[in-house]
PDB file of C-alpha atoms in Angstrom:
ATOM      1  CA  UNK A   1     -18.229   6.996   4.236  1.00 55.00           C
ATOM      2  CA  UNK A   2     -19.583   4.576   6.717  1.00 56.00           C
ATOM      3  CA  UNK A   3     -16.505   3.822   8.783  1.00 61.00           C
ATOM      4  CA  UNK A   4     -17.355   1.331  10.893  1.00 84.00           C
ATOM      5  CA  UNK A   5     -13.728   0.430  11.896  1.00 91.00           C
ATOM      6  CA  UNK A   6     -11.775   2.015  14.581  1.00 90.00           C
ATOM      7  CA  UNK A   7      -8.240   1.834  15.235  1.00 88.00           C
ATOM      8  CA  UNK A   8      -8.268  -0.318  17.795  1.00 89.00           C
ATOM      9  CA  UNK A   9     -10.415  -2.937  15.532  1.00 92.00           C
ATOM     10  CA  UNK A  10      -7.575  -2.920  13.286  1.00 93.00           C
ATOM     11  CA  UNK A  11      -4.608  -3.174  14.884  1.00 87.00           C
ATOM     12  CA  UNK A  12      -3.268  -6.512  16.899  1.00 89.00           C
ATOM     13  CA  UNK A  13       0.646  -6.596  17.469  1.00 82.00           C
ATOM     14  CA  UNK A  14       2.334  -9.945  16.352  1.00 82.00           C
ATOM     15  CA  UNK A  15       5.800 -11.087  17.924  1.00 81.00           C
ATOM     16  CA  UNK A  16       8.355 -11.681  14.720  1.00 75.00           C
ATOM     17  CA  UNK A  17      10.397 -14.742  14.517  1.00 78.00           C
ATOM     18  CA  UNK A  18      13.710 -14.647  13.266  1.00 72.00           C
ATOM     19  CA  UNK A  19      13.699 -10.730  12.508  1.00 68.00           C
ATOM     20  CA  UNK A  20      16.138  -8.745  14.259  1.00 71.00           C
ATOM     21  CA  UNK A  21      15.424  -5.650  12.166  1.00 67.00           C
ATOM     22  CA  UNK A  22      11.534  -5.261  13.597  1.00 70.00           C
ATOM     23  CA  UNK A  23      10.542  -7.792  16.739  1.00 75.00           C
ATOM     24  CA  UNK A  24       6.369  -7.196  16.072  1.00 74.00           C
ATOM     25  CA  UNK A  25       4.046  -6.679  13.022  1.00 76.00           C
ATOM     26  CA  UNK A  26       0.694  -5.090  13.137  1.00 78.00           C
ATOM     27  CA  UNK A  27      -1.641  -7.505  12.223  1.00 87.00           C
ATOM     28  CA  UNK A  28      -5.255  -6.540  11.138  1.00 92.00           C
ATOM     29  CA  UNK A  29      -8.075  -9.948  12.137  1.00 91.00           C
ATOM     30  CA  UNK A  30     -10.154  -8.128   9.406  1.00 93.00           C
ATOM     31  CA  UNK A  31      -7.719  -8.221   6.458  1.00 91.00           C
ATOM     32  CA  UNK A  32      -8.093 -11.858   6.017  1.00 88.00           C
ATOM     33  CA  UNK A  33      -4.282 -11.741   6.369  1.00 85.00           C
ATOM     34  CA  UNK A  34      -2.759 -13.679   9.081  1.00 83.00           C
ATOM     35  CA  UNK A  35      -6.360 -14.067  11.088  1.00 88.00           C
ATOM     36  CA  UNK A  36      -9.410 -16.274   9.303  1.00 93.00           C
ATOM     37  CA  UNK A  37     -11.355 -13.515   9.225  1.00 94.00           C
ATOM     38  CA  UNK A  38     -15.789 -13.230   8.125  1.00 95.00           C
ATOM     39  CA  UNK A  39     -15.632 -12.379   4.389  1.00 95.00           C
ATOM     40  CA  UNK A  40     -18.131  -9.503   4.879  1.00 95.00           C
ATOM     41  CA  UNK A  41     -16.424  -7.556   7.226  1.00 95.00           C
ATOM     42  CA  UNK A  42     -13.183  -7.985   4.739  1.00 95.00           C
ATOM     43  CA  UNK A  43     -15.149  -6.704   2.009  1.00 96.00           C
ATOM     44  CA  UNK A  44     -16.390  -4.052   4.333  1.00 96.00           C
ATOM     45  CA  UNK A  45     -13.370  -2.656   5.102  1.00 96.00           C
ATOM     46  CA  UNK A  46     -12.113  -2.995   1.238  1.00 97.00           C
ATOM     47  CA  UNK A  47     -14.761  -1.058   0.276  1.00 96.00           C
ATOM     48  CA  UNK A  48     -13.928   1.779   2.392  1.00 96.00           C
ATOM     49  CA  UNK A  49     -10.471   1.736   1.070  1.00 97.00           C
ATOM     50  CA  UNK A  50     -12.280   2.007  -2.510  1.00 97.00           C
ATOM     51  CA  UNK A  51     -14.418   4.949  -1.325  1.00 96.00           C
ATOM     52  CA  UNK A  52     -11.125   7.030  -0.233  1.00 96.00           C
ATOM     53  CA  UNK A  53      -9.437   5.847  -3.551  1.00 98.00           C
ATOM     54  CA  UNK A  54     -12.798   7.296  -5.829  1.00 96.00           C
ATOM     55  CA  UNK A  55     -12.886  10.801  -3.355  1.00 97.00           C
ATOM     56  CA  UNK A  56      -9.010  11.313  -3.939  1.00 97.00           C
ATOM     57  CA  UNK A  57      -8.587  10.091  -7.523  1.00 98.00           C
ATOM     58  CA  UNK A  58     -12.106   9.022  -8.599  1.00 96.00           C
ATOM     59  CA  UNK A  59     -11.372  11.335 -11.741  1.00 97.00           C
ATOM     60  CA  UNK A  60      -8.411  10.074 -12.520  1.00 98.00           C
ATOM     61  CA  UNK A  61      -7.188   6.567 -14.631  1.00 98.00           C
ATOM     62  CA  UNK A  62      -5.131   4.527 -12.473  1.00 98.00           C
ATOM     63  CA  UNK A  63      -2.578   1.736 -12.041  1.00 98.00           C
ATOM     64  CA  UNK A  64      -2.403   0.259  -8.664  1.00 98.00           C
ATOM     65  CA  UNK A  65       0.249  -1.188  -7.747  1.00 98.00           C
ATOM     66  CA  UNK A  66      -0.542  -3.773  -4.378  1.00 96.00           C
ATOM     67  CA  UNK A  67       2.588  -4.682  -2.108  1.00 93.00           C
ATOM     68  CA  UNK A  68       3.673  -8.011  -1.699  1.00 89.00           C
ATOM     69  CA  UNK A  69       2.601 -10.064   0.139  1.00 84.00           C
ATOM     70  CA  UNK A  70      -0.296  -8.305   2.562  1.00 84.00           C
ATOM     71  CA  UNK A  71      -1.398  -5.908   0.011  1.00 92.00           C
ATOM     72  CA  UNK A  72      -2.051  -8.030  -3.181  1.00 94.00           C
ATOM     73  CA  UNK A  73      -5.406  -9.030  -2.120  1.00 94.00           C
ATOM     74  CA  UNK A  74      -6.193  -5.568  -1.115  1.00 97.00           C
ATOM     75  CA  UNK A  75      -5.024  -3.935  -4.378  1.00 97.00           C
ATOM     76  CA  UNK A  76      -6.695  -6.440  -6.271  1.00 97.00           C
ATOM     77  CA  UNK A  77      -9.894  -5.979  -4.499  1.00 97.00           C
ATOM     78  CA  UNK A  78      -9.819  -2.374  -5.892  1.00 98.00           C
ATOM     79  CA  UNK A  79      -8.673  -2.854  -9.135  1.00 97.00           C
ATOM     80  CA  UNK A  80     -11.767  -4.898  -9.693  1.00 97.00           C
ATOM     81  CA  UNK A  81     -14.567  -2.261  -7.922  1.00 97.00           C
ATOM     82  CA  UNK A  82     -12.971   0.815  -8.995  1.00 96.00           C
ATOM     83  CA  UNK A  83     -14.077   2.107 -11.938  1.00 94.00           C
ATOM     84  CA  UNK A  84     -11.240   4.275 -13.127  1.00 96.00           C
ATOM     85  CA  UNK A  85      -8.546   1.504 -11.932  1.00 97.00           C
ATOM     86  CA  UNK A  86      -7.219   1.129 -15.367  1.00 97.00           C
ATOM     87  CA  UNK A  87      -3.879  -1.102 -14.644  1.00 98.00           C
ATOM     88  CA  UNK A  88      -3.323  -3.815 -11.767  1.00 98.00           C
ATOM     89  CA  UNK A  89       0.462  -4.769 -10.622  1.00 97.00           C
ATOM     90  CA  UNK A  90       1.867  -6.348  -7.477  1.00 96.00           C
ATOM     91  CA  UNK A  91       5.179  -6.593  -6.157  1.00 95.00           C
ATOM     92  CA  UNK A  92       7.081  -9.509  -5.775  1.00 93.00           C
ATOM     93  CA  UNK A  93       9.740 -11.431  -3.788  1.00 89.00           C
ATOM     94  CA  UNK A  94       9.744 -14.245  -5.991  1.00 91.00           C
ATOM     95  CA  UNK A  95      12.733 -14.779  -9.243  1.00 90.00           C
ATOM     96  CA  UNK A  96      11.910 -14.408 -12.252  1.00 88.00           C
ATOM     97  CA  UNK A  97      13.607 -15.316 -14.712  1.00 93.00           C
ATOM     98  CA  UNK A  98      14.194 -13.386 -18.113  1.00 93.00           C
ATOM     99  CA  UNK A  99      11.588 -10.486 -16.585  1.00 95.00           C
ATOM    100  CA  UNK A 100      12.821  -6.789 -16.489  1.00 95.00           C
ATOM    101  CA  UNK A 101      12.813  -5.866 -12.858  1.00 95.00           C
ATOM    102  CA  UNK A 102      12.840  -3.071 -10.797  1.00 95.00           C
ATOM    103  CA  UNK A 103      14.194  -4.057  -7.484  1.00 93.00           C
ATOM    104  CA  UNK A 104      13.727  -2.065  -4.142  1.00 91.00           C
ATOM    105  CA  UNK A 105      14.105  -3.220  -0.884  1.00 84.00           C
ATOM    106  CA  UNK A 106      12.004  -2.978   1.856  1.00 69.00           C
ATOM    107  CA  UNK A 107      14.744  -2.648   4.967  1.00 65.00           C
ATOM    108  CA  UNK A 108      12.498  -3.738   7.954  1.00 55.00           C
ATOM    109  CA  UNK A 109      11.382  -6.944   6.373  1.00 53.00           C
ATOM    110  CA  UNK A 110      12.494 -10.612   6.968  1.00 48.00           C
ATOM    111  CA  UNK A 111      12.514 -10.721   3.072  1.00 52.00           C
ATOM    112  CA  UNK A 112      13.969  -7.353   2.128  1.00 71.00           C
ATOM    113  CA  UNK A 113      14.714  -7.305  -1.418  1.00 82.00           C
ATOM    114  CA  UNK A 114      11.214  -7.041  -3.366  1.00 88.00           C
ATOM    115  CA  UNK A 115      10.587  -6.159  -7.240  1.00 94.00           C
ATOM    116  CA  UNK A 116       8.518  -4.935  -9.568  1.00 95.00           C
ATOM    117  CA  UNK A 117       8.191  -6.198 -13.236  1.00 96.00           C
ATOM    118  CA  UNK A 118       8.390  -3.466 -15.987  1.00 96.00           C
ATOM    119  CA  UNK A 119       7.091  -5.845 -18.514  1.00 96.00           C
ATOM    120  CA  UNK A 120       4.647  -4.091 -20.769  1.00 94.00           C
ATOM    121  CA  UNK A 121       4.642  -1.134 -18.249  1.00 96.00           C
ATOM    122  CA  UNK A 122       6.198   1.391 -20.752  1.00 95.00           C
ATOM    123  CA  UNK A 123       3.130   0.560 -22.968  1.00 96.00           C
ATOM    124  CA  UNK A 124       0.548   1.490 -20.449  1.00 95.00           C
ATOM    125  CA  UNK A 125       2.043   4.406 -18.783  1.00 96.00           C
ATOM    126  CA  UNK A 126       0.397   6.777 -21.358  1.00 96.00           C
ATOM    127  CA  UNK A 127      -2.745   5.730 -20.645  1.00 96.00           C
ATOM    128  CA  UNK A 128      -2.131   5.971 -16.798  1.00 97.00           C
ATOM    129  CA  UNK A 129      -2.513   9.235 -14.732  1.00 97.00           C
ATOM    130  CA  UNK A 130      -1.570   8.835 -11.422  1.00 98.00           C
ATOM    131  CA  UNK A 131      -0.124   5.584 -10.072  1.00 98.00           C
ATOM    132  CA  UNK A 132      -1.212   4.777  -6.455  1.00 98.00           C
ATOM    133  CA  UNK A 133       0.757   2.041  -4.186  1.00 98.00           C
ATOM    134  CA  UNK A 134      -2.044   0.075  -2.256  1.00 97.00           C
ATOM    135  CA  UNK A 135      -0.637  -1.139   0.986  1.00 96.00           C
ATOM    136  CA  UNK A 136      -2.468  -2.215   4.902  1.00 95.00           C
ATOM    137  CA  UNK A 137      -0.030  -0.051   6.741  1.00 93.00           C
ATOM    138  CA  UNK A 138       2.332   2.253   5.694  1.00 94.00           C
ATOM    139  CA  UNK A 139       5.197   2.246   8.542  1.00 89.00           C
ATOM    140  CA  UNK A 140       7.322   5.163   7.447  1.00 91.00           C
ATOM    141  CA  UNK A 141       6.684   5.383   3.982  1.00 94.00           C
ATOM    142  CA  UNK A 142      10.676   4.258   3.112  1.00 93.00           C
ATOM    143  CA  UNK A 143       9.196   0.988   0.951  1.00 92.00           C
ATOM    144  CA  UNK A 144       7.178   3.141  -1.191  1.00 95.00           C
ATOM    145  CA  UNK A 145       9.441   5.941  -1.650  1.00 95.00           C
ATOM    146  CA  UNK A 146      12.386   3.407  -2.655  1.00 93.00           C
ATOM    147  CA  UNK A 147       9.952   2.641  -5.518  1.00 95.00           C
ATOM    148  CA  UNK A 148       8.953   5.703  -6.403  1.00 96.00           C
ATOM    149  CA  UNK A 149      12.169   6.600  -7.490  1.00 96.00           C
ATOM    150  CA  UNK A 150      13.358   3.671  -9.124  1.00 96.00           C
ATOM    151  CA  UNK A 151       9.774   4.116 -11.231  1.00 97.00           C
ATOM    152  CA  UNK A 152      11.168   8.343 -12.058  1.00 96.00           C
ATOM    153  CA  UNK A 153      14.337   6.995 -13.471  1.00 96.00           C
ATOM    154  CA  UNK A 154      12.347   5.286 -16.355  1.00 95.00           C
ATOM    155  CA  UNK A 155       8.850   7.139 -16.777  1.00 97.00           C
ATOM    156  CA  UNK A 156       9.765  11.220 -15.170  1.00 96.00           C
ATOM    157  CA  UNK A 157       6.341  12.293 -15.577  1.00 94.00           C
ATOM    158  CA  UNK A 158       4.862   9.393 -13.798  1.00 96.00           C
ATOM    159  CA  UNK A 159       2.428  11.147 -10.369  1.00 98.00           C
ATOM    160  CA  UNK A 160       1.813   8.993  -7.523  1.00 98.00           C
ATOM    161  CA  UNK A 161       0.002   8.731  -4.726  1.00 98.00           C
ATOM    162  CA  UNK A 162      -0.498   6.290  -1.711  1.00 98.00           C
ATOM    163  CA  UNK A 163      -3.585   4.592  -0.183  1.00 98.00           C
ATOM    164  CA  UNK A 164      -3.664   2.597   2.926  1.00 97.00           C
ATOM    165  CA  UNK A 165      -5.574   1.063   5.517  1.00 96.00           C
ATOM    166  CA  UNK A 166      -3.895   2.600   8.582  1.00 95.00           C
ATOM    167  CA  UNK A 167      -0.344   4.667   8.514  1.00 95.00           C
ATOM    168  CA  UNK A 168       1.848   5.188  11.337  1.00 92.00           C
ATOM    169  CA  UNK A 169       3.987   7.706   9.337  1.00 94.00           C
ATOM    170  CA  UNK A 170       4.339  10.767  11.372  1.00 93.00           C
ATOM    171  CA  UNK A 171       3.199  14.533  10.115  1.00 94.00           C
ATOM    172  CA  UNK A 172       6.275  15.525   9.351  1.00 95.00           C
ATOM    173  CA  UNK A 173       6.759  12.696   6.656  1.00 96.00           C
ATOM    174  CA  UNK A 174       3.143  12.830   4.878  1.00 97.00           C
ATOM    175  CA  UNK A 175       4.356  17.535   4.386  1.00 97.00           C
ATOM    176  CA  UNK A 176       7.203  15.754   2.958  1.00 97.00           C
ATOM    177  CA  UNK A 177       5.083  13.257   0.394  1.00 98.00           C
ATOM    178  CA  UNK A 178       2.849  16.081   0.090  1.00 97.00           C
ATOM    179  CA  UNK A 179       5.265  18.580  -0.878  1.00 97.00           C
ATOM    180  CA  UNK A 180       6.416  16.380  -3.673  1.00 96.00           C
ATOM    181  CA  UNK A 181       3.124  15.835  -4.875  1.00 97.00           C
ATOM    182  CA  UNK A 182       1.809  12.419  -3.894  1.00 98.00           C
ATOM    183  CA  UNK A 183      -1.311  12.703  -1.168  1.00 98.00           C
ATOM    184  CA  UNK A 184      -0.674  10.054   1.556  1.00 98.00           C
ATOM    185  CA  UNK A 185      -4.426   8.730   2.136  1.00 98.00           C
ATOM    186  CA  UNK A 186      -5.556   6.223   5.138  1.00 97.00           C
ATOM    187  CA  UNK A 187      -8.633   5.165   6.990  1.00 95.00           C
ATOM    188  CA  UNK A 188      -6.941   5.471   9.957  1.00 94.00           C
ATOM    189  CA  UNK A 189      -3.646   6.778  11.369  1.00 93.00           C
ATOM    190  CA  UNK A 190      -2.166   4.993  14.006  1.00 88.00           C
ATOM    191  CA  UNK A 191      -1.102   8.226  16.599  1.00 77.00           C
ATOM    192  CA  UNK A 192       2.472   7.896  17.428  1.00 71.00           C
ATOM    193  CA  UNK A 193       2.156   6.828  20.980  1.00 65.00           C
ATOM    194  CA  UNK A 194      -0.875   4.096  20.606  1.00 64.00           C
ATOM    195  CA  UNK A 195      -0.269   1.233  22.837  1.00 66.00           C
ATOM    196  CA  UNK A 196      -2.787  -1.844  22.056  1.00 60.00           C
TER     197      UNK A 196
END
């Protein structure tokens, strides 16, 4: 892979407005998120994330699922390059009305609660052999796991696994993923005591 990102190209800190539950948010001026950013270098960087997805899963079908809101452009990205990305899905925060939802909560967030629609899902799961959550930084992997278990209660033999661009979650947490059987992939971590 031709990683021709480090850390510290990736990783600005933001102050937060009106969020007493986390004061800053990592914000990556190649994401196209937040920051105008060249289109090439966002492609770039999207296409190492596909690279890492095709090494870890490339032999396996997939349904991505993309986080709301800086993921879904990310996840989307994939879904169309990868060849075995079978399914797309994104999280939402918006209502919807007579939809079957499965809602989580993402605790550090200004807009905690966050869903996913189960429309047509129990059709596709068959087909599916591994779902992998697509997100730019995985904090402490809380988010994902929240879904993870609302999506066991209705399909048990569901296997995940999660793909970012950085993750800050420490060694102790990715054992923990790993020992239930969902690989925590990145193209970078972010080492507990970095300081921008």
């Amino acid at each position: 892979m031709n990683d021709q990102f480090t850390i510290d190209d990736l990783v600005r800190v933001a102050k937060r407005e009106n969020n007493a539950k986390r004061s800053y948010l990592y914000v990556n001026p190649f994401q196209g998120k937040h920051i105008p950013a060249p289109p090439g270098k966002v492609l770039s960087l999207f296409g190492q994330l596909q690279e890492l997805l095709e090494q870890h899963w490339g032999d396996e079908r997939l349904l991505l699922i993309g986080f709301a809101e800086t993921a879904t452009a990310i996840g989307g990205y994939l879904a169309y390059r990868a060849q075995n990305a079978a399914y797309f899905l994104t999280t939402t925060r918006e209502e919807t009305p007579g939809a079957e939802v499965l809602p989580f909560t993402e605790s550090h967030s200004h807009a905690a609660e966050q869903k996913l629609i189960l429309d047509g899902l129990a059709a596709l799961v068959p087909d599916v052999q591994r779902v992998v959550f697509v997100e730019d930084e995985v904090t402490t992997g809380n988010t994902i796991e929240k879904l993870m278990e609302g999506l066991r209660r209705h399909f048990p033999a569901l296997r995940f696994g999660i793909l970012s661009i950085l993750s800050s979650m420490p060694e102790a947490r990715i054992a923990d993923f790993a020992q239930k059987g969902v690989p925590c992939v990145c193209l970078h971590r972010i080492p507990q005591n970095y300081q921008v």
